[in-house]
XYZ file of C-alpha atoms in Angstrom:
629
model
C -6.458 18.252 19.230
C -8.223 17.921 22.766
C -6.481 16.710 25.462
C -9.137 14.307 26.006
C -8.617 12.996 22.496
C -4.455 12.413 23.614
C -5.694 10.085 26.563
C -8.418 7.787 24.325
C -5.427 6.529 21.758
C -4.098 4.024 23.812
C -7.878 2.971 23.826
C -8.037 3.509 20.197
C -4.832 1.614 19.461
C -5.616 -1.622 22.193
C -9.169 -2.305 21.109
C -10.323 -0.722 17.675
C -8.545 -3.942 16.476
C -11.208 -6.187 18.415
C -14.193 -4.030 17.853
C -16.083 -4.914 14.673
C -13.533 -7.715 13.942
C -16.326 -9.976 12.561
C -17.262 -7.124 10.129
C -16.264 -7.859 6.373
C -12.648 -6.003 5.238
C -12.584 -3.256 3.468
C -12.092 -4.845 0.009
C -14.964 -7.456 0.189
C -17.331 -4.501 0.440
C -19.529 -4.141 -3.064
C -21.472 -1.402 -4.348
C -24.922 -1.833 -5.024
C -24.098 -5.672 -5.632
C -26.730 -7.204 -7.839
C -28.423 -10.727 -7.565
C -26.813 -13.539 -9.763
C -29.578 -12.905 -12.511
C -29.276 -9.424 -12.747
C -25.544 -9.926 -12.699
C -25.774 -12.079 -15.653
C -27.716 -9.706 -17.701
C -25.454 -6.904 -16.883
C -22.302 -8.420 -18.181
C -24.029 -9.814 -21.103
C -25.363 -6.085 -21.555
C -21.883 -5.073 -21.270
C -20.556 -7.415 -24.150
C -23.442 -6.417 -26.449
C -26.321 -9.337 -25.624
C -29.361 -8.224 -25.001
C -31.266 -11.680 -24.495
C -30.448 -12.359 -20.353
C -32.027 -8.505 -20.184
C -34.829 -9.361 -22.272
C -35.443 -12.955 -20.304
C -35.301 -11.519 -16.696
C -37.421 -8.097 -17.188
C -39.853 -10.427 -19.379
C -40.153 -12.776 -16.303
C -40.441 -9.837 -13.657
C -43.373 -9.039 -15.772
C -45.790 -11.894 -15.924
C -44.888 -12.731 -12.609
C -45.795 -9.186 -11.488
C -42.445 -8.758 -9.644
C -42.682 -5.307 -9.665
C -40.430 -4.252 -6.993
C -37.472 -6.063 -8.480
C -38.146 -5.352 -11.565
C -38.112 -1.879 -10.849
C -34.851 -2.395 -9.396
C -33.861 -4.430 -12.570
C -34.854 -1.709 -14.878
C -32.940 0.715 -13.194
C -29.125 -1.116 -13.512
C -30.121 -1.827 -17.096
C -30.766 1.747 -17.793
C -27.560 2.806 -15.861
C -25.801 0.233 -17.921
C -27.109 1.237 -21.878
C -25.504 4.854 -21.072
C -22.332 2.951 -21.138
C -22.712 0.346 -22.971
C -25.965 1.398 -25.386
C -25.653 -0.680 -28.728
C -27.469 -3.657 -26.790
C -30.261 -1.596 -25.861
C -30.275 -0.314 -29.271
C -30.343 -3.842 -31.024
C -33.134 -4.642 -28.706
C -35.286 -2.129 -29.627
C -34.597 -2.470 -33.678
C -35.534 -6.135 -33.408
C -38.696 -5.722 -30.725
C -39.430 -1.535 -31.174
C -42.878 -2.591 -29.154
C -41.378 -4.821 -26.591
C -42.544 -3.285 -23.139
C -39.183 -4.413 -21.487
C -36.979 -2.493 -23.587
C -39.048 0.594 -23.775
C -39.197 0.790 -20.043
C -35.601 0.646 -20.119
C -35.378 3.192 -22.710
C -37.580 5.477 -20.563
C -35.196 5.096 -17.549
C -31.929 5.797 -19.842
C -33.708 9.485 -20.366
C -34.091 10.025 -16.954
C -30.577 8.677 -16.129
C -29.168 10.686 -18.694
C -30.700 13.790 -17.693
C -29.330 13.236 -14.340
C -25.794 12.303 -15.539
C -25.926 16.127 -17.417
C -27.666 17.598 -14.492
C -25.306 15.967 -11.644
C -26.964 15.497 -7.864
C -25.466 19.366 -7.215
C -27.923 21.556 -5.678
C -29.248 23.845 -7.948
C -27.090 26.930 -7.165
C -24.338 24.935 -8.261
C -25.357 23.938 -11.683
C -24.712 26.087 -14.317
C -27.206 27.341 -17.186
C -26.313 25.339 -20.120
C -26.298 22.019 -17.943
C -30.452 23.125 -17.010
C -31.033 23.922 -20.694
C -29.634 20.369 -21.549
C -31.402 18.809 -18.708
C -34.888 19.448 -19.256
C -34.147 18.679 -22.720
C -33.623 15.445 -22.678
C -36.348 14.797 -20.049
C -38.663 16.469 -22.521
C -37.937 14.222 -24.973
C -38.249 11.458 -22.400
C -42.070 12.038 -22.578
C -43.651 10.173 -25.107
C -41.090 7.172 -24.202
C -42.382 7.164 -20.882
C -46.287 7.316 -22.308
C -45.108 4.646 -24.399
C -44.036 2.220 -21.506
C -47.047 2.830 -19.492
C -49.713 1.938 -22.239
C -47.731 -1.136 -22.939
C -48.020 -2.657 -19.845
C -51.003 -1.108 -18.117
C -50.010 -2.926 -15.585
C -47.082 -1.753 -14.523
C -46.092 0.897 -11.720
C -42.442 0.933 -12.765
C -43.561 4.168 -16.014
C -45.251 5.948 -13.306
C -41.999 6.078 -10.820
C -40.132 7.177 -14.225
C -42.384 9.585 -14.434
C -42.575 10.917 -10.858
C -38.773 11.242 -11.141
C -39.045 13.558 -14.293
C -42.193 15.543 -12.829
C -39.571 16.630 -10.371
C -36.961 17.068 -12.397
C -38.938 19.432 -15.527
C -40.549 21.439 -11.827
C -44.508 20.028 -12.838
C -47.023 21.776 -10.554
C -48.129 19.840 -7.675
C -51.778 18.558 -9.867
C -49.196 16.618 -12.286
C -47.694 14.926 -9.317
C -50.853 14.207 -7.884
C -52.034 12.320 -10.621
C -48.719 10.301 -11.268
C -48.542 9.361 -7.647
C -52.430 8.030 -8.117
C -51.506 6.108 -11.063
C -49.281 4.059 -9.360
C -51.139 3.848 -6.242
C -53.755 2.097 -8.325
C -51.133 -0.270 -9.559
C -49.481 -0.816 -6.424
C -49.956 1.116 -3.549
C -47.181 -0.438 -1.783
C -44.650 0.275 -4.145
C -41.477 1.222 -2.442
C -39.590 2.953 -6.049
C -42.671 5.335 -6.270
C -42.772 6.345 -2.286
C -39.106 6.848 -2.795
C -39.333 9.390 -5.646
C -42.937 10.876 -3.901
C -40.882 11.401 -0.971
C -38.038 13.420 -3.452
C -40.918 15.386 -4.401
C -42.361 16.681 -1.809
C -38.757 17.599 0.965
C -37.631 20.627 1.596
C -34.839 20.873 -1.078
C -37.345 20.327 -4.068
C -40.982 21.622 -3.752
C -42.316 20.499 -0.237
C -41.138 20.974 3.446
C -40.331 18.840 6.059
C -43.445 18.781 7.800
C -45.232 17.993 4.365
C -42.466 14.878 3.504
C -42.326 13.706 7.075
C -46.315 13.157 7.235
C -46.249 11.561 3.726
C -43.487 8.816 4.662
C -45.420 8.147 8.331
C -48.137 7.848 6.756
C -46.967 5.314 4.000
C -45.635 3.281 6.497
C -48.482 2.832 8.483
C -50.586 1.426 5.644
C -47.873 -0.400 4.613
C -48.310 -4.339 5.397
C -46.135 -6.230 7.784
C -42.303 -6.861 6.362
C -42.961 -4.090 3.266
C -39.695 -2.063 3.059
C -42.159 0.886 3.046
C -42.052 0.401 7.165
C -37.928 2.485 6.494
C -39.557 5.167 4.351
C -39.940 7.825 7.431
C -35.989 6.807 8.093
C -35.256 8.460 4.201
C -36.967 11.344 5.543
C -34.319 11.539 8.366
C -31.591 11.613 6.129
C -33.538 13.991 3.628
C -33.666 15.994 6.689
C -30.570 15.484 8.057
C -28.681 16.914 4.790
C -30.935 19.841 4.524
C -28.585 20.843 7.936
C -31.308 24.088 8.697
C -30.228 25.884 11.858
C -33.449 25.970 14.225
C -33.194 27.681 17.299
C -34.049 25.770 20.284
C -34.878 22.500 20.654
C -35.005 20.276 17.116
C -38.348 20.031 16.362
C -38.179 16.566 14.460
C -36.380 14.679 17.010
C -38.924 12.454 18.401
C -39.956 11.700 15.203
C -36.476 10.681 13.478
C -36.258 8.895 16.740
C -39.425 7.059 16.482
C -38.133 6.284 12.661
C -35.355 4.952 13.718
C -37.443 2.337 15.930
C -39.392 1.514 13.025
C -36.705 0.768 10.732
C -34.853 -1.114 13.426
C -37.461 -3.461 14.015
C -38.084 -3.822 10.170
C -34.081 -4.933 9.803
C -34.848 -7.399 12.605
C -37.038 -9.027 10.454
C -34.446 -9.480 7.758
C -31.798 -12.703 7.615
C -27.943 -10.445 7.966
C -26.535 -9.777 4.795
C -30.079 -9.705 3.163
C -29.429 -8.009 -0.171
C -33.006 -6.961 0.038
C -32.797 -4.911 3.116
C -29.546 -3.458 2.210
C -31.076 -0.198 1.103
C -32.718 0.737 4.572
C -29.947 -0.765 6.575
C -27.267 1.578 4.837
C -29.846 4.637 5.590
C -30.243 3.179 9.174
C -26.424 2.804 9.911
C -25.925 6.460 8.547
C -28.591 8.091 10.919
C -27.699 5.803 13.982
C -23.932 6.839 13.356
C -24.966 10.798 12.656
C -26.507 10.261 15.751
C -23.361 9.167 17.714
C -25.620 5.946 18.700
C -22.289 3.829 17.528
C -23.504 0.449 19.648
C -26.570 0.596 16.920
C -24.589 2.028 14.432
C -21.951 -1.309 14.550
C -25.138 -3.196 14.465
C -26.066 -2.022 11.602
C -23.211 -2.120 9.578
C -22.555 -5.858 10.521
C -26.166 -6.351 8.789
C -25.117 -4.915 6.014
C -22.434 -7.188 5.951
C -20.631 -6.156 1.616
C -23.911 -4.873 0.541
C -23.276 -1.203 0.838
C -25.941 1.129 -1.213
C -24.743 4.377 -3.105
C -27.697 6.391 -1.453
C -27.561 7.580 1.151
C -23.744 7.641 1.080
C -23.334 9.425 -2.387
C -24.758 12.844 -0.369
C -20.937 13.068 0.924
C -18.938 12.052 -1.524
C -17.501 8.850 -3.670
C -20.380 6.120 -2.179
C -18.232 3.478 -1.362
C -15.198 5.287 0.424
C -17.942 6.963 2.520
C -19.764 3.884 3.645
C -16.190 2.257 4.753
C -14.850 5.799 6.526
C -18.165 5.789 8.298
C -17.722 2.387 9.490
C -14.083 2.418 10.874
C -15.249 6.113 12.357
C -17.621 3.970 14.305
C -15.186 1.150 15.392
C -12.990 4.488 16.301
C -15.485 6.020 18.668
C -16.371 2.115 19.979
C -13.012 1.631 21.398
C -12.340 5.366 22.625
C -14.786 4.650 25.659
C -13.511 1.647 26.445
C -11.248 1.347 29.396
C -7.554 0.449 28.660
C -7.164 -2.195 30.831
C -10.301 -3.466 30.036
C -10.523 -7.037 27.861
C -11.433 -5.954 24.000
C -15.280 -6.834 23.530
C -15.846 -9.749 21.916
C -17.987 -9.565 18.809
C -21.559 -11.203 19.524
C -21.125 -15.206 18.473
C -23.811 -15.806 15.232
C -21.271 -18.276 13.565
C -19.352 -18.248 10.234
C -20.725 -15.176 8.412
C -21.371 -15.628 4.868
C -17.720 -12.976 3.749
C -15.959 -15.544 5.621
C -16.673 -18.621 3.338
C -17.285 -17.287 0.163
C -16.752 -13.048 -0.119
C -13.377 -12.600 1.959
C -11.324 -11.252 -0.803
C -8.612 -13.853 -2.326
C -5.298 -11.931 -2.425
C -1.449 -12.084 -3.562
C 0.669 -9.893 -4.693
C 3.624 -9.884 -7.921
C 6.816 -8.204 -6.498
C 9.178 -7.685 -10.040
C 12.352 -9.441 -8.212
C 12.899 -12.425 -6.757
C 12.395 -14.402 -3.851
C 15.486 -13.865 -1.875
C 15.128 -10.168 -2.548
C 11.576 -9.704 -1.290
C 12.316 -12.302 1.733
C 15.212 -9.546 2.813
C 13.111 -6.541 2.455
C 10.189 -8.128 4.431
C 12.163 -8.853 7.659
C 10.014 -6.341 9.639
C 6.699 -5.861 7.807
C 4.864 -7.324 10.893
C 3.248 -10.402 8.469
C 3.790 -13.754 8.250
C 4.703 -14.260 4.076
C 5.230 -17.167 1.842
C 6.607 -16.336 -1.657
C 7.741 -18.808 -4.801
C 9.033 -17.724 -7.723
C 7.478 -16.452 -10.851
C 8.959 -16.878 -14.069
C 12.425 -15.359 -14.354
C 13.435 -12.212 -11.712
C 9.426 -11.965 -10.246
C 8.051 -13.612 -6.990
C 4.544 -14.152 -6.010
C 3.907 -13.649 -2.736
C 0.796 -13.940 -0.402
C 0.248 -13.180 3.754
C 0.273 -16.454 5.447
C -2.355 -16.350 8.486
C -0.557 -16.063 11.995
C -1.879 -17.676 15.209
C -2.020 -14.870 16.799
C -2.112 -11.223 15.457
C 1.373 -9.022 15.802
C 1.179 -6.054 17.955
C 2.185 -3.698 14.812
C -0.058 -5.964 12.304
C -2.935 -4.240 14.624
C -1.964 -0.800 13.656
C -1.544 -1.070 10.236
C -4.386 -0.398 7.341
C -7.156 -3.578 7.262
C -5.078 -5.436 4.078
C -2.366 -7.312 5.636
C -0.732 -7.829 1.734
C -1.039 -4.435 1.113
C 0.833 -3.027 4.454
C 3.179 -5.679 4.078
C 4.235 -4.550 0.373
C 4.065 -1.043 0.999
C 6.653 -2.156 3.960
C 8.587 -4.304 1.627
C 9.152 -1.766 -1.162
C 10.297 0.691 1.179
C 13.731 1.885 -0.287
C 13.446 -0.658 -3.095
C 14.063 -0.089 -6.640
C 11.265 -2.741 -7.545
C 7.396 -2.701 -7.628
C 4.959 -4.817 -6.081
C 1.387 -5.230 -7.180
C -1.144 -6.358 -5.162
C -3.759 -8.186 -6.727
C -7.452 -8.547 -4.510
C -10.325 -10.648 -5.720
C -14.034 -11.240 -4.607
C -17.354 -12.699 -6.776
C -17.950 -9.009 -7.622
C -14.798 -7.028 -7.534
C -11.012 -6.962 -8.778
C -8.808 -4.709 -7.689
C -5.133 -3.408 -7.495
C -2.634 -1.472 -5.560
C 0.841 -0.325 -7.237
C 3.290 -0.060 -4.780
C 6.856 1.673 -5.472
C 9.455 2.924 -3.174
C 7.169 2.513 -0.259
C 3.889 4.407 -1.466
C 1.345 3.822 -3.483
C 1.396 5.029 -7.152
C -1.913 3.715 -8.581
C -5.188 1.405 -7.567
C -8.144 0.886 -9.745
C -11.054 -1.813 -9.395
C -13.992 -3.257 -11.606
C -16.949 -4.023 -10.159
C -19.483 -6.465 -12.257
C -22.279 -3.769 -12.495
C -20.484 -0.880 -12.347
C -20.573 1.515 -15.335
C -16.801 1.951 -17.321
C -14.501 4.376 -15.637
C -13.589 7.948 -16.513
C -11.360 8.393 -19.458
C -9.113 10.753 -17.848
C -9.002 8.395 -14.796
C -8.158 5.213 -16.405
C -5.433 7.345 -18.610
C -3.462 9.099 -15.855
C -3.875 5.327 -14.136
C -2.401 3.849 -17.409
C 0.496 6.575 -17.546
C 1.261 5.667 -13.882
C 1.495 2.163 -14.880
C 3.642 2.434 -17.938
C 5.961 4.644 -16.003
C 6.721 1.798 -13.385
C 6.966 -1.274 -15.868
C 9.142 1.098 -18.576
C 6.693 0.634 -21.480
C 6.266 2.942 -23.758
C 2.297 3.035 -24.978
C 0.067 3.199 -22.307
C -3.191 2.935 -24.337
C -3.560 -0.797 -24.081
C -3.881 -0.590 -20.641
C -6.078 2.153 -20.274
C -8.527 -0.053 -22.664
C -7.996 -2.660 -19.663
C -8.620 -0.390 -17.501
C -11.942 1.151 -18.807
C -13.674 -2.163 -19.518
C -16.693 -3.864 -17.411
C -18.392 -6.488 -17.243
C -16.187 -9.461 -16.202
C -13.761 -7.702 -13.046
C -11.647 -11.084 -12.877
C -10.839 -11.535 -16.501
C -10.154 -7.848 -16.701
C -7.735 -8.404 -13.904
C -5.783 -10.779 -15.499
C -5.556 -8.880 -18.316
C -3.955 -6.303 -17.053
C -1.314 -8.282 -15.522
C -0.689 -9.557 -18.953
C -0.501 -6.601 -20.708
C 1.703 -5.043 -17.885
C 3.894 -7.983 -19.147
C 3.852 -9.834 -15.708
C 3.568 -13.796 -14.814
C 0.256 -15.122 -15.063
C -1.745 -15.258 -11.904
C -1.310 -18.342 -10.160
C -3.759 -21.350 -10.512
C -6.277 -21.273 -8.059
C -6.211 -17.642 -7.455
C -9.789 -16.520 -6.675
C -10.850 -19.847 -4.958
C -8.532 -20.993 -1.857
C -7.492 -18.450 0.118
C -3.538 -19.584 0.107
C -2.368 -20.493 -2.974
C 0.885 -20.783 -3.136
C 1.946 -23.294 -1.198
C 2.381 -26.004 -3.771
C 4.533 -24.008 -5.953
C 7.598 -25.183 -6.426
C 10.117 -23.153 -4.203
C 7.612 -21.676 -2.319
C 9.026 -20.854 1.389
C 7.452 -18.717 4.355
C 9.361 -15.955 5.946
C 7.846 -16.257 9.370
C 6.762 -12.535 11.129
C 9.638 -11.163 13.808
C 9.095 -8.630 16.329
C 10.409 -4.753 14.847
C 14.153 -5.441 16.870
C 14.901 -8.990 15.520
C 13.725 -8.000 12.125
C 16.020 -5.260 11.963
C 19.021 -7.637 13.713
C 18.496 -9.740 10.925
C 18.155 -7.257 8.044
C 21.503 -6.566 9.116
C 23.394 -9.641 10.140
C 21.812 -11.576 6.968
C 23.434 -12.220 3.780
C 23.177 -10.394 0.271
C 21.454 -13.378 -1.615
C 20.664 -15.985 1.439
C 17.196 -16.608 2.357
C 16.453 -15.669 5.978
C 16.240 -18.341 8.401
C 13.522 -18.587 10.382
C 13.158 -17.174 13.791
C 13.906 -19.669 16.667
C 10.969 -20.688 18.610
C 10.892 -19.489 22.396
C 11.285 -22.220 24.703
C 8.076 -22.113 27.282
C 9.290 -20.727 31.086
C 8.926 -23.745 33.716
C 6.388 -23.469 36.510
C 9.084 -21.723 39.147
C 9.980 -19.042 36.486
C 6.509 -17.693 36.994
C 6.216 -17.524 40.857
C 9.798 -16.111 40.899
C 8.509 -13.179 38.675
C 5.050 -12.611 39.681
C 6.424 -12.417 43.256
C 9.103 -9.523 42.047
C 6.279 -8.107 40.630
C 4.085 -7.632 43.885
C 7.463 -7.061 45.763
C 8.560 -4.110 43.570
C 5.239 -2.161 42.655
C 4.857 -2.593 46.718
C 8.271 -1.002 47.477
C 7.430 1.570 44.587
C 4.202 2.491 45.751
C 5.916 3.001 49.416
C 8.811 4.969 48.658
C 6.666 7.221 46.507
C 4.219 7.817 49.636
C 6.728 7.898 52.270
C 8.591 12.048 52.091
C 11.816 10.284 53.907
C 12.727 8.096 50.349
C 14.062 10.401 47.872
C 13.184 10.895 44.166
C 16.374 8.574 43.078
C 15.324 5.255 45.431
C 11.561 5.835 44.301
C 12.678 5.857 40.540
C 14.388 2.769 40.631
C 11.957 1.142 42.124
C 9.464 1.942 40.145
C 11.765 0.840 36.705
C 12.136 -2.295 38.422
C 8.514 -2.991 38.565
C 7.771 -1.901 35.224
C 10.940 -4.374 34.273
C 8.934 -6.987 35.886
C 5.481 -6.517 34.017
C 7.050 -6.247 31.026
C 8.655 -9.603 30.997
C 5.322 -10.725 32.004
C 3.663 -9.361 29.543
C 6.182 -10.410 26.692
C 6.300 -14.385 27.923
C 2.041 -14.083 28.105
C 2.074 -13.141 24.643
C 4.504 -16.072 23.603
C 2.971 -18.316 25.015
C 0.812 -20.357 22.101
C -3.111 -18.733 21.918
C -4.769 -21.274 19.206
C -4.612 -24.319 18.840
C -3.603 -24.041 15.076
C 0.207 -24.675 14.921
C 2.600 -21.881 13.277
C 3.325 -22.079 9.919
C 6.127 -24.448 8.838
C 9.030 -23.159 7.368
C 10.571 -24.823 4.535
């Protein structure tokens, strides 16, 4: 570690807390998150109905939606290789329906993919190529099929860009795809995207030949097209190829002058725009690769939960990337801030959208009861209010605090989460911690202190792995003491609906049921009956109490500082100025020795602490603390 790096965590630690605080947490973050339409179709696809599908592709067509609809197609496709028997209904009933044998068309190419994987080629083996051009061989009359159809249409001819590139056509073949659906729309962004695949570095162009293609796109494109961010995907395309150029980088001005383009173009977009969530997530990538983290922080509040598996998925699991990538940013933010500097402020645009209706809804299930968890939470740093749950569980849920603990600061974004992992510290019992949002559940297991298992379902997303979901079913059974973990790993693997899957889990895990109103108001348990709040303490009086409280009693509640009178503060503020004074002297003066200079100093630094500690008493909000009952 540099030494520099040693000096900027007191930065790190006093303002990464304020920087970005307006940005959605961690767990109201959604991958790819479709529109409510599409999100309908997707979990009727998932249960085996194929009509929503059918209705919303059918009215994409004669309404010659083609961008969405492209985008439509391509979830649907993603979907049938999980969940294919409604795909395969469709087409028995309607074999000539345009809809479902565009669908059908994408599934190839998906599939191919799926066998293929997005390794670079020196990393796939044989067999996995021999399968691979297989299927999108047999792809090809499918594909033909969709585009005579609808004649229309310029979604078959991106299908069939994407599997010219994949089965290596010569250039002509491309050529004439990419006029094909320039005829049908020459603005349309899915086709630039996989012309753009085409013809970088890493498939059959360079970057000279995919850079002039994407400028050159954009400038016909009309004002507000998404086509405008196209040059942008050639930074990244660029930006992954990582060649080592001596001198200076050649395409600098250029991914500079992208950048511009594509920051203007997100200007033009509401935050939180679904529809721009694609180029923002490229922009925030390249502004952050950059180290341009004002612009990057920007960005990402755009974005607001709409992250985008491309461009993340070049680095790893999508979604993980996207959120280390953002608190990397909030991380470099605050290391150039002074220390004694006031925390920047995040820029005032109102309540963001997260806040009303996407901040994830939260409690946990600790398998003991109230007293119990009330004693082992003295010094998690939260604010808690528990009630009992059927016999020997407690619900419990992180009760908001005026103002935010010191050690609350330091700990991971989920307050629940920290708190539990806190509370089961040395504990024979598990908590889980239950999160919610309109398109994700989720869980943590915590045990002894650490985490043992988390999963989430996501409405669009496709099933999980098998092996996954079993070693997260094994983990599960092992806690709770049951003896067949298959049921759960059924839970575990299904999609579709993330809440109801959610709850069943808890019930097959043999738990209370959630609590009423779980998913809706953010604190729910306040009129349960027995429900109390264990009200935060600073780290020394929670461990005085831990040990001066009663097996089996309920802690009380801290008592509430009485505020210091006017005279207090002049008496203290003048020892202040009269020590660090005296300090400052006896340091400077060579007659004082070492000893005299040391206590001096202490005394000074006695001063600004008690300063310091009666500041942060004193009440910061106008909201009152929570009541204890």
């Amino acid at each position: 570690m540099r030494l520099t790096t040693l000096f900027t965590i007191p930065r790190v630690l006093r303002h990464s807390d304020a920087i970005g605080a307006d940005l959605p947490p961690d767990d109201a973050v959604v991958l790819d998150a479709p529109d409510p339409s599409l999100r309908v179709a997707l979990a009727a696809a998932a249960s085996g109905d194929h009509a929503p599908a059918a209705e919303l592709l059918a009215a994409t067509r004669e309404h010659a939606q083609w961008e969405r609809r492209d985008t439509c197609v391509s979830r649907l496709a993603r979907a049938s290789l999980h969940h294919p028997g409604w795909l395969d209904s469709w087409l028995e009933v309607s074999p000539e329906d345009p809809d479902a044998v565009l669908v059908k068309a994408d599934q190839y190419v998906f599939q191919a993919w799926q066998i293929r994987t997005g390794a670079r080629a020196r990393h796939v083996e044989a067999d996995q190529f021999r399968a691979f051009h297989a299927v999108l061989r047999d792809a090809v009359p499918v594909i033909s099929a969709a585009a005579e159809l609808n004649p229309h249409d310029p979604v078959p001819w991106r299908i069939a860009l994407t599997q010219a590139r994949g089965i290596q056509a010569p250039r002509e073949v491309f050529d004439t795809y990419l006029a094909e659906a320039d005829t049908r729309d020459p603005h349309h962004e899915g086709c630039h995207v996989q012309a753009l695949q085409y013809l970088c570095a890493k498939w059959y162009g360079s970057h000279e030949e995919m850079f002039a293609f994407a400028e050159r796109a954009a400038d016909q494109a009309p004002p507000g097209s998404r086509l405008h961010a196209l040059p942008l995907q050639a930074v990244v395309e660029y930006l992954i190829a990582d060649d080592e150029t001596p001198g200076p980088d050649p395409y600098r001005e250029r991914a500079e002058a992208a950048v511009t383009r594509a920051q203007a173009l997100s200007d033009s977009y509401a935050p939180g725009d679904r529809e721009a969530a694609g180029f923002r997530n490229h922009l925030a990538l390249v502004l952050w690769s950059m180290d341009r983290y004002e612009e990057a922080l920007t960005a990402f509040r755009s974005i607001g939960v709409h992250a985008t598996t491309s461009p993340w998925t070049y680095f790893g699991e999508a979604r993980a990337e996207f959120l280390e990538a953002r608190s990397d940013t909030r991380v470099e933010l605050a290391m150039k801030v002074p220390f004694f500097r006031p925390s920047p402020r995040p820029p005032a645009t109102g309540t963001q959208d997260w806040e009303r209706e996407l901040a994830p809804r939260s409690v946990a299930i600790a398998s003991t009861g109230p007293t119990e968890v009330a004693q082992a939470a003295l010094i998690c740093g939260h604010s808690l209010r528990t009630a009992p749950a059927a016999s020997h569980h407690t619900y419990v849920e992180v009760v908001p605090d005026p103002a935010r603990g010191r050690r609350a600061a330091l700990l991971p974004d989920d307050p629940l989460t920290a708190a539990a992992d806190n509370f089961t510290t040395g504990e024979d019992w598990p908590a889980l911690v239950l999160h919610r949002t309109p398109e994700r559940s989720s869980f943590t297991l915590l045990h002894r202190g650490r985490k043992v298992a988390d999963h989430a379902w996501e409405t669009a997303a496709p099933a999980a792995d098998h092996a996954r979901a079993a070693a997260t079913a094994t983990a599960l059974a092992r806690v709770y003491g049951l003896s067949d973990p298959r049921p759960l790993a059924h839970v575990l693997r299904a999609a579709g609906d993330p809440a109801r899957h959610q709850s069943e889990l808890v019930a097959a895990l043999g738990l209370p049921p959630l609590p009423a109103g779980y998913g809706g108001r953010q604190e729910i348990l306040e009129g349960l009956p027995g429900a109390r709040v264990l009200a935060r303490r600073g780290f020394l009086a929670g461990m005085r109490d831990t040990l001066t409280t009663k097996d089996g009693v309920h802690p009380e509640a801290p008592p509430q500082a009485e505020p210091h009178p006017a005279r207090w503060w002049v008496l203290r503020t003048a020892a202040l100025l009269l020590f660090t004074s005296t300090a400052v002297y006896a340091w400077w003066t060579p007659d004082i020795g070492w000893f005299r200079s040391t206590v001096m100093t202490l005394l000074a630094v006695d001063s600004l602490a008690r300063l310091v500690r009666a500041l942060r008493r004193r009440p910061v909000s106008s909201t009152p603390p929570p009541a204890t009952s």
